[in-house]
PDB file of C-alpha atoms in Angstrom:
ATOM      1  CA  MET A 438     -44.217 -17.074   8.272  1.00 46.00           C
ATOM      2  CA  LYS A 439     -41.537 -17.749  10.881  1.00 47.00           C
ATOM      3  CA  LYS A 440     -40.372 -20.825   8.963  1.00 47.00           C
ATOM      4  CA  LEU A 441     -40.166 -18.776   5.758  1.00 40.00           C
ATOM      5  CA  LEU A 442     -38.029 -16.129   7.487  1.00 43.00           C
ATOM      6  CA  VAL A 443     -35.718 -18.812   8.843  1.00 46.00           C
ATOM      7  CA  ILE A 444     -35.313 -20.281   5.347  1.00 42.00           C
ATOM      8  CA  LEU A 445     -34.595 -16.852   3.836  1.00 40.00           C
ATOM      9  CA  VAL A 446     -31.965 -16.048   6.488  1.00 43.00           C
ATOM     10  CA  ALA A 447     -30.333 -19.430   5.915  1.00 46.00           C
ATOM     11  CA  LEU A 448     -30.198 -18.809   2.151  1.00 39.00           C
ATOM     12  CA  VAL A 449     -28.654 -15.365   2.637  1.00 39.00           C
ATOM     13  CA  ALA A 450     -25.971 -16.883   4.863  1.00 43.00           C
ATOM     14  CA  VAL A 451     -25.250 -19.901   2.668  1.00 40.00           C
ATOM     15  CA  VAL A 452     -25.419 -18.582  -0.901  1.00 40.00           C
ATOM     16  CA  PRO A 453     -22.315 -16.312  -0.677  1.00 43.00           C
ATOM     17  CA  ALA A 454     -20.268 -19.303   0.416  1.00 43.00           C
ATOM     18  CA  PHE A 455     -21.067 -20.964  -2.932  1.00 45.00           C
ATOM     19  CA  ALA A 456     -20.451 -17.849  -4.997  1.00 50.00           C
ATOM     20  CA  GLN A 457     -17.574 -18.147  -7.429  1.00 56.00           C
ATOM     21  CA  TYR A 458     -15.281 -15.430  -8.711  1.00 56.00           C
ATOM     22  CA  TYR A 459     -12.811 -14.926 -11.487  1.00 56.00           C
ATOM     23  CA  PRO A 460      -9.299 -14.360 -10.043  1.00 53.00           C
ATOM     24  CA  ASP A 461      -9.545 -10.665 -10.955  1.00 53.00           C
ATOM     25  CA  GLY A 462     -12.507 -10.327  -8.580  1.00 55.00           C
ATOM     26  CA  ARG A 463     -15.466 -10.351 -10.973  1.00 60.00           C
ATOM     27  CA  PRO A 464     -18.270 -12.773 -10.009  1.00 64.00           C
ATOM     28  CA  ILE A 465     -18.729 -15.692 -12.403  1.00 67.00           C
ATOM     29  CA  PRO A 466     -22.265 -15.834 -13.860  1.00 67.00           C
ATOM     30  CA  PRO A 467     -23.923 -19.176 -13.004  1.00 63.00           C
ATOM     31  CA  ARG A 468     -24.283 -20.091 -16.693  1.00 58.00           C
ATOM     32  CA  LEU A 469     -20.492 -19.855 -17.179  1.00 62.00           C
ATOM     33  CA  ARG A 470     -19.292 -21.653 -14.038  1.00 57.00           C
ATOM     34  CA  ASN A 471     -19.155 -25.147 -15.517  1.00 55.00           C
ATOM     35  CA  GLY A 472     -17.127 -23.963 -18.489  1.00 54.00           C
ATOM     36  CA  TYR A 473     -14.843 -21.928 -16.288  1.00 52.00           C
ATOM     37  CA  ASN A 474     -14.142 -24.797 -13.885  1.00 52.00           C
ATOM     38  CA  ALA A 475     -13.495 -27.144 -16.798  1.00 48.00           C
ATOM     39  CA  GLN A 476     -11.007 -24.768 -18.384  1.00 49.00           C
ATOM     40  CA  ARG A 477      -9.282 -23.189 -15.357  1.00 50.00           C
ATOM     41  CA  THR A 478      -5.875 -23.936 -16.799  1.00 42.00           C
ATOM     42  CA  ASP A 479      -6.741 -22.080 -20.013  1.00 44.00           C
ATOM     43  CA  ASN A 480      -5.128 -18.616 -19.898  1.00 41.00           C
ATOM     44  CA  ARG A 481      -8.308 -17.117 -21.354  1.00 39.00           C
ATOM     45  CA  TYR A 482     -10.005 -17.816 -18.035  1.00 40.00           C
ATOM     46  CA  TYR A 483      -7.479 -18.184 -15.261  1.00 43.00           C
ATOM     47  CA  HIS A 484      -5.047 -15.475 -14.171  1.00 55.00           C
ATOM     48  CA  ASN A 485      -4.321 -15.727 -10.454  1.00 87.00           C
ATOM     49  CA  VAL A 486      -1.318 -13.368 -10.607  1.00 94.00           C
ATOM     50  CA  TYR A 487      -1.158  -9.719 -11.659  1.00 95.00           C
ATOM     51  CA  TYR A 488       1.735  -7.291 -12.093  1.00 97.00           C
ATOM     52  CA  GLY A 489       1.729  -3.515 -11.846  1.00 97.00           C
ATOM     53  CA  LEU A 490       3.820  -0.380 -12.237  1.00 98.00           C
ATOM     54  CA  ARG A 491       3.332   2.527  -9.833  1.00 98.00           C
ATOM     55  CA  LEU A 492       4.241   6.232  -9.709  1.00 98.00           C
ATOM     56  CA  GLY A 493       3.042   8.852  -7.253  1.00 98.00           C
ATOM     57  CA  PHE A 494       3.902  11.240  -4.450  1.00 97.00           C
ATOM     58  CA  GLY A 495       3.761  11.360  -0.680  1.00 98.00           C
ATOM     59  CA  VAL A 496       3.334  14.005   2.013  1.00 98.00           C
ATOM     60  CA  SER A 497       5.368  12.997   5.053  1.00 98.00           C
ATOM     61  CA  THR A 498       6.437  14.064   8.529  1.00 96.00           C
ATOM     62  CA  VAL A 499       8.904  12.835  11.144  1.00 96.00           C
ATOM     63  CA  ASN A 500       7.378  12.703  14.614  1.00 95.00           C
ATOM     64  CA  SER A 501       9.894  12.602  17.441  1.00 93.00           C
ATOM     65  CA  ASP A 502      10.231  13.220  21.161  1.00 91.00           C
ATOM     66  CA  ALA A 503      13.603  14.794  20.356  1.00 86.00           C
ATOM     67  CA  GLU A 504      13.234  18.447  19.325  1.00 83.00           C
ATOM     68  CA  SER A 505      16.178  18.196  16.939  1.00 79.00           C
ATOM     69  CA  LEU A 506      14.428  15.463  14.882  1.00 86.00           C
ATOM     70  CA  ASN A 507      10.763  16.427  15.190  1.00 89.00           C
ATOM     71  CA  SER A 508       9.314  18.024  12.045  1.00 89.00           C
ATOM     72  CA  ASN A 509       6.587  20.637  12.424  1.00 88.00           C
ATOM     73  CA  LYS A 510       6.164  20.965   8.654  1.00 93.00           C
ATOM     74  CA  SER A 511       5.469  18.279   6.082  1.00 96.00           C
ATOM     75  CA  LYS A 512       7.622  17.413   3.085  1.00 96.00           C
ATOM     76  CA  THR A 513       6.612  16.151  -0.366  1.00 97.00           C
ATOM     77  CA  GLY A 514       8.471  13.366  -2.171  1.00 97.00           C
ATOM     78  CA  ILE A 515       7.985  10.852  -4.966  1.00 97.00           C
ATOM     79  CA  ASN A 516       7.327   7.132  -4.860  1.00 97.00           C
ATOM     80  CA  VAL A 517       7.933   4.749  -7.761  1.00 98.00           C
ATOM     81  CA  GLY A 518       7.836   0.979  -7.901  1.00 98.00           C
ATOM     82  CA  ALA A 519       6.514  -2.307  -9.192  1.00 98.00           C
ATOM     83  CA  VAL A 520       4.115  -4.761  -7.547  1.00 98.00           C
ATOM     84  CA  VAL A 521       2.921  -8.329  -7.907  1.00 98.00           C
ATOM     85  CA  GLY A 522      -0.329  -9.730  -6.526  1.00 97.00           C
ATOM     86  CA  VAL A 523      -1.233 -13.377  -5.938  1.00 96.00           C
ATOM     87  CA  GLN A 524      -4.762 -14.613  -5.299  1.00 95.00           C
ATOM     88  CA  LEU A 525      -5.052 -16.294  -1.899  1.00 95.00           C
ATOM     89  CA  THR A 526      -8.191 -18.324  -2.600  1.00 90.00           C
ATOM     90  CA  PRO A 527     -10.013 -19.291  -5.832  1.00 87.00           C
ATOM     91  CA  THR A 528     -13.408 -18.713  -4.201  1.00 87.00           C
ATOM     92  CA  ALA A 529     -12.955 -15.006  -3.352  1.00 90.00           C
ATOM     93  CA  PRO A 530     -11.123 -11.987  -4.842  1.00 93.00           C
ATOM     94  CA  LEU A 531      -8.635 -11.803  -1.961  1.00 95.00           C
ATOM     95  CA  TYR A 532      -4.997 -11.100  -2.855  1.00 97.00           C
ATOM     96  CA  PHE A 533      -1.574 -10.824  -1.264  1.00 98.00           C
ATOM     97  CA  GLU A 534       0.382  -7.937  -2.807  1.00 98.00           C
ATOM     98  CA  THR A 535       4.071  -7.164  -2.492  1.00 98.00           C
ATOM     99  CA  GLY A 536       6.739  -5.489  -4.593  1.00 98.00           C
ATOM    100  CA  LEU A 537       9.558  -2.966  -4.401  1.00 98.00           C
ATOM    101  CA  TYR A 538       9.299   0.820  -4.145  1.00 98.00           C
ATOM    102  CA  TYR A 539      11.629   3.774  -3.887  1.00 98.00           C
ATOM    103  CA  ASN A 540       9.844   6.156  -1.510  1.00 98.00           C
ATOM    104  CA  GLU A 541      10.946   9.620  -0.389  1.00 98.00           C
ATOM    105  CA  LYS A 542       9.925  10.624   3.132  1.00 98.00           C
ATOM    106  CA  GLY A 543      11.092  13.132   5.718  1.00 96.00           C
ATOM    107  CA  GLY A 544       9.996  16.503   7.030  1.00 96.00           C
ATOM    108  CA  LYS A 545      10.904  20.108   7.801  1.00 94.00           C
ATOM    109  CA  SER A 546      11.553  21.673  11.179  1.00 91.00           C
ATOM    110  CA  GLU A 547      12.030  25.101  12.688  1.00 88.00           C
ATOM    111  CA  ASN A 548      12.825  25.052  16.407  1.00 81.00           C
ATOM    112  CA  SER A 549      15.172  26.484  19.017  1.00 78.00           C
ATOM    113  CA  ASN A 550      18.024  24.467  17.473  1.00 77.00           C
ATOM    114  CA  GLY A 551      17.543  26.074  14.066  1.00 86.00           C
ATOM    115  CA  LYS A 552      15.953  25.269  10.716  1.00 92.00           C
ATOM    116  CA  PHE A 553      16.291  21.755   9.255  1.00 92.00           C
ATOM    117  CA  THR A 554      15.086  19.665   6.337  1.00 95.00           C
ATOM    118  CA  TYR A 555      15.152  15.881   6.594  1.00 94.00           C
ATOM    119  CA  ASN A 556      15.256  13.983   3.278  1.00 97.00           C
ATOM    120  CA  LEU A 557      14.833  10.226   3.745  1.00 97.00           C
ATOM    121  CA  GLY A 558      14.948   7.943   0.702  1.00 98.00           C
ATOM    122  CA  TYR A 559      13.893   4.323   1.284  1.00 98.00           C
ATOM    123  CA  LEU A 560      13.674   1.075  -0.596  1.00 98.00           C
ATOM    124  CA  GLU A 561      10.378  -0.373   0.611  1.00 98.00           C
ATOM    125  CA  VAL A 562       8.692  -3.767   0.418  1.00 98.00           C
ATOM    126  CA  PRO A 563       4.898  -3.648   0.963  1.00 98.00           C
ATOM    127  CA  LEU A 564       3.165  -6.659   2.525  1.00 98.00           C
ATOM    128  CA  LEU A 565      -0.560  -6.169   1.900  1.00 98.00           C
ATOM    129  CA  VAL A 566      -3.815  -8.108   1.832  1.00 98.00           C
ATOM    130  CA  LYS A 567      -6.218  -6.654  -0.742  1.00 98.00           C
ATOM    131  CA  TYR A 568      -9.877  -7.325  -1.514  1.00 97.00           C
ATOM    132  CA  LYS A 569     -11.155  -6.515  -5.017  1.00 95.00           C
ATOM    133  CA  TYR A 570     -14.838  -5.622  -5.179  1.00 95.00           C
ATOM    134  CA  TYR A 571     -16.141  -5.170  -8.735  1.00 93.00           C
ATOM    135  CA  ALA A 572     -18.957  -2.615  -9.000  1.00 92.00           C
ATOM    136  CA  ASN A 573     -19.254  -3.603 -12.667  1.00 91.00           C
ATOM    137  CA  ARG A 574     -17.154  -5.391 -15.260  1.00 88.00           C
ATOM    138  CA  ASP A 575     -14.565  -2.624 -15.562  1.00 93.00           C
ATOM    139  CA  PHE A 576     -14.590  -0.724 -12.243  1.00 96.00           C
ATOM    140  CA  SER A 577     -13.219  -2.114  -8.979  1.00 96.00           C
ATOM    141  CA  ILE A 578     -12.886  -0.861  -5.408  1.00 97.00           C
ATOM    142  CA  GLU A 579      -9.863  -2.380  -3.667  1.00 98.00           C
ATOM    143  CA  PRO A 580      -9.415  -1.768   0.094  1.00 98.00           C
ATOM    144  CA  PHE A 581      -6.208  -3.108   1.604  1.00 98.00           C
ATOM    145  CA  ALA A 582      -4.262  -3.314   4.845  1.00 98.00           C
ATOM    146  CA  GLY A 583      -0.934  -4.692   5.957  1.00 98.00           C
ATOM    147  CA  GLY A 584       2.544  -3.414   6.550  1.00 98.00           C
ATOM    148  CA  TYR A 585       5.821  -2.376   4.974  1.00 98.00           C
ATOM    149  CA  LEU A 586       9.520  -2.920   5.567  1.00 98.00           C
ATOM    150  CA  ALA A 587      12.061  -0.307   4.473  1.00 98.00           C
ATOM    151  CA  CYS A 588      15.790   0.362   4.311  1.00 98.00           C
ATOM    152  CA  GLY A 589      17.199   3.877   4.035  1.00 97.00           C
ATOM    153  CA  VAL A 590      19.442   4.267   0.984  1.00 97.00           C
ATOM    154  CA  SER A 591      19.744   8.011   0.358  1.00 96.00           C
ATOM    155  CA  GLY A 592      18.996  11.465   1.705  1.00 96.00           C
ATOM    156  CA  LYS A 593      20.472  14.546   3.325  1.00 95.00           C
ATOM    157  CA  ILE A 594      19.832  16.467   6.516  1.00 94.00           C
ATOM    158  CA  LYS A 595      20.205  20.181   5.809  1.00 94.00           C
ATOM    159  CA  ASP A 596      21.116  22.486   8.689  1.00 91.00           C
ATOM    160  CA  TYR A 597      20.324  25.969   7.386  1.00 92.00           C
ATOM    161  CA  ASN A 598      21.669  27.883  10.397  1.00 89.00           C
ATOM    162  CA  ASN A 599      25.133  26.360  10.035  1.00 88.00           C
ATOM    163  CA  ARG A 600      24.864  25.978   6.240  1.00 91.00           C
ATOM    164  CA  ALA A 601      25.796  22.307   6.571  1.00 90.00           C
ATOM    165  CA  ALA A 602      24.472  19.076   5.101  1.00 92.00           C
ATOM    166  CA  TYR A 603      25.221  15.464   5.964  1.00 92.00           C
ATOM    167  CA  SER A 604      23.848  12.013   5.208  1.00 94.00           C
ATOM    168  CA  SER A 605      20.481  11.212   6.777  1.00 95.00           C
ATOM    169  CA  PHE A 606      21.791   7.757   7.710  1.00 95.00           C
ATOM    170  CA  SER A 607      25.307   8.656   8.901  1.00 90.00           C
ATOM    171  CA  SER A 608      26.811   7.837  12.293  1.00 86.00           C
ATOM    172  CA  ASN A 609      25.928  11.328  13.507  1.00 83.00           C
ATOM    173  CA  GLU A 610      23.772  11.114  16.654  1.00 80.00           C
ATOM    174  CA  ASP A 611      21.269  13.514  15.053  1.00 80.00           C
ATOM    175  CA  ALA A 612      20.891  11.253  11.996  1.00 90.00           C
ATOM    176  CA  PHE A 613      18.469   8.361  11.475  1.00 95.00           C
ATOM    177  CA  ASN A 614      18.590   4.574  11.603  1.00 96.00           C
ATOM    178  CA  ARG A 615      18.287   2.905   8.216  1.00 96.00           C
ATOM    179  CA  PHE A 616      15.607   0.368   9.132  1.00 97.00           C
ATOM    180  CA  ASP A 617      11.931   1.338   9.136  1.00 98.00           C
ATOM    181  CA  GLY A 618       8.727  -0.651   9.269  1.00 98.00           C
ATOM    182  CA  GLY A 619       5.097  -0.086  10.056  1.00 98.00           C
ATOM    183  CA  ILE A 620       1.444  -0.341   9.097  1.00 98.00           C
ATOM    184  CA  ARG A 621      -0.025   0.625   5.723  1.00 98.00           C
ATOM    185  CA  VAL A 622      -3.778   1.032   5.135  1.00 98.00           C
ATOM    186  CA  GLY A 623      -5.612   2.409   2.145  1.00 98.00           C
ATOM    187  CA  CYS A 624      -7.938   1.882  -0.766  1.00 98.00           C
ATOM    188  CA  GLY A 625      -7.432   1.582  -4.505  1.00 98.00           C
ATOM    189  CA  LEU A 626      -9.673   2.147  -7.522  1.00 98.00           C
ATOM    190  CA  GLY A 627      -9.290   0.216 -10.745  1.00 97.00           C
ATOM    191  CA  TRP A 628     -10.749   0.912 -14.165  1.00 96.00           C
ATOM    192  CA  GLN A 629      -9.805  -1.758 -16.705  1.00 93.00           C
ATOM    193  CA  ASN A 630      -5.962  -1.738 -16.548  1.00 94.00           C
ATOM    194  CA  LEU A 631      -5.655   1.701 -14.929  1.00 98.00           C
ATOM    195  CA  TYR A 632      -5.232   2.006 -11.189  1.00 98.00           C
ATOM    196  CA  MET A 633      -4.932   4.616  -8.438  1.00 98.00           C
ATOM    197  CA  GLU A 634      -4.748   4.373  -4.662  1.00 98.00           C
ATOM    198  CA  ALA A 635      -4.495   6.457  -1.507  1.00 98.00           C
ATOM    199  CA  SER A 636      -2.735   5.068   1.558  1.00 98.00           C
ATOM    200  CA  TYR A 637      -1.225   6.081   4.864  1.00 98.00           C
ATOM    201  CA  ASP A 638       1.955   4.727   6.469  1.00 98.00           C
ATOM    202  CA  ILE A 639       2.179   4.596  10.254  1.00 98.00           C
ATOM    203  CA  GLY A 640       5.805   4.034  11.209  1.00 97.00           C
ATOM    204  CA  LEU A 641       6.318   1.674  14.141  1.00 97.00           C
ATOM    205  CA  ALA A 642      10.117   1.368  14.137  1.00 97.00           C
ATOM    206  CA  ASN A 643      12.155   3.908  16.103  1.00 96.00           C
ATOM    207  CA  ILE A 644      14.223   5.533  13.339  1.00 96.00           C
ATOM    208  CA  GLY A 645      16.102   7.789  15.794  1.00 94.00           C
ATOM    209  CA  LYS A 646      19.440   6.733  17.268  1.00 90.00           C
ATOM    210  CA  ASP A 647      18.466   7.699  20.828  1.00 86.00           C
ATOM    211  CA  SER A 648      16.544   4.806  22.385  1.00 83.00           C
ATOM    212  CA  PHE A 649      15.049   7.142  25.008  1.00 87.00           C
ATOM    213  CA  ASP A 650      13.297   9.297  22.375  1.00 90.00           C
ATOM    214  CA  ASP A 651      10.796   7.723  19.986  1.00 94.00           C
ATOM    215  CA  THR A 652      11.077   8.873  16.372  1.00 96.00           C
ATOM    216  CA  HIS A 653       8.667   7.634  13.689  1.00 97.00           C
ATOM    217  CA  ASN A 654       7.753   8.252  10.066  1.00 97.00           C
ATOM    218  CA  GLY A 655       4.253   9.150   8.942  1.00 97.00           C
ATOM    219  CA  CYS A 656       3.310   9.489   5.275  1.00 98.00           C
ATOM    220  CA  PHE A 657       0.213   9.939   3.114  1.00 98.00           C
ATOM    221  CA  ASN A 658       0.691   8.492  -0.396  1.00 98.00           C
ATOM    222  CA  LEU A 659      -1.267   9.044  -3.613  1.00 98.00           C
ATOM    223  CA  THR A 660      -0.188   6.611  -6.303  1.00 98.00           C
ATOM    224  CA  PHE A 661      -1.140   5.927  -9.939  1.00 98.00           C
ATOM    225  CA  GLY A 662      -0.317   3.001 -12.181  1.00 98.00           C
ATOM    226  CA  VAL A 663      -1.275   0.206 -14.534  1.00 97.00           C
ATOM    227  CA  ASN A 664      -1.912  -3.506 -13.946  1.00 95.00           C
ATOM    228  CA  PHE A 665      -1.172  -6.382 -16.326  1.00 92.00           C
TER     229      PHE A 665
END
């Protein structure tokens, strides 16, 4: 009995290493593996790159040690972009995904200095590692983790008490630095070519101009799209 258990444990550990997957994440049935390996270069079988279009919205805040930049209310903005994913290994549905987004972040604040709205528009490049698990032929669960890099390109800071507005990325000491970067984690769901995902951005870069006060973005994103 002990020998049988040892053999079973060994099989459980070894068999997944020999499992084969289509590049889109679906496991290859054993009866089709020889044909698949013989025709990998045929486009009917082998697609190790995918492309996608994305559109969604985010709920964001600016968290700062400086009262003038800290938002105590969230702000909603849009995100829109395109992505490309490349399979990292032919033996598992593991992908590297990047692309280009326009993402609106920011926040709202009411404090002793007055009432403010921070609108921060970024061009963002995601840098993600994604695993595609297929529950069946059409439905996939796709957890991912990685980071993002961003550059501020638009936005206004509105000062309601003084009825003034100025660029979010101006030279004003109460404005923001253009560069942002941080961690992105989330999970996507795919059904045939349709796709949706939820993710959260944890800003690591200090986007405030005062090096003594830490100021960071935080944003929850819900995004929809299609993959090709």
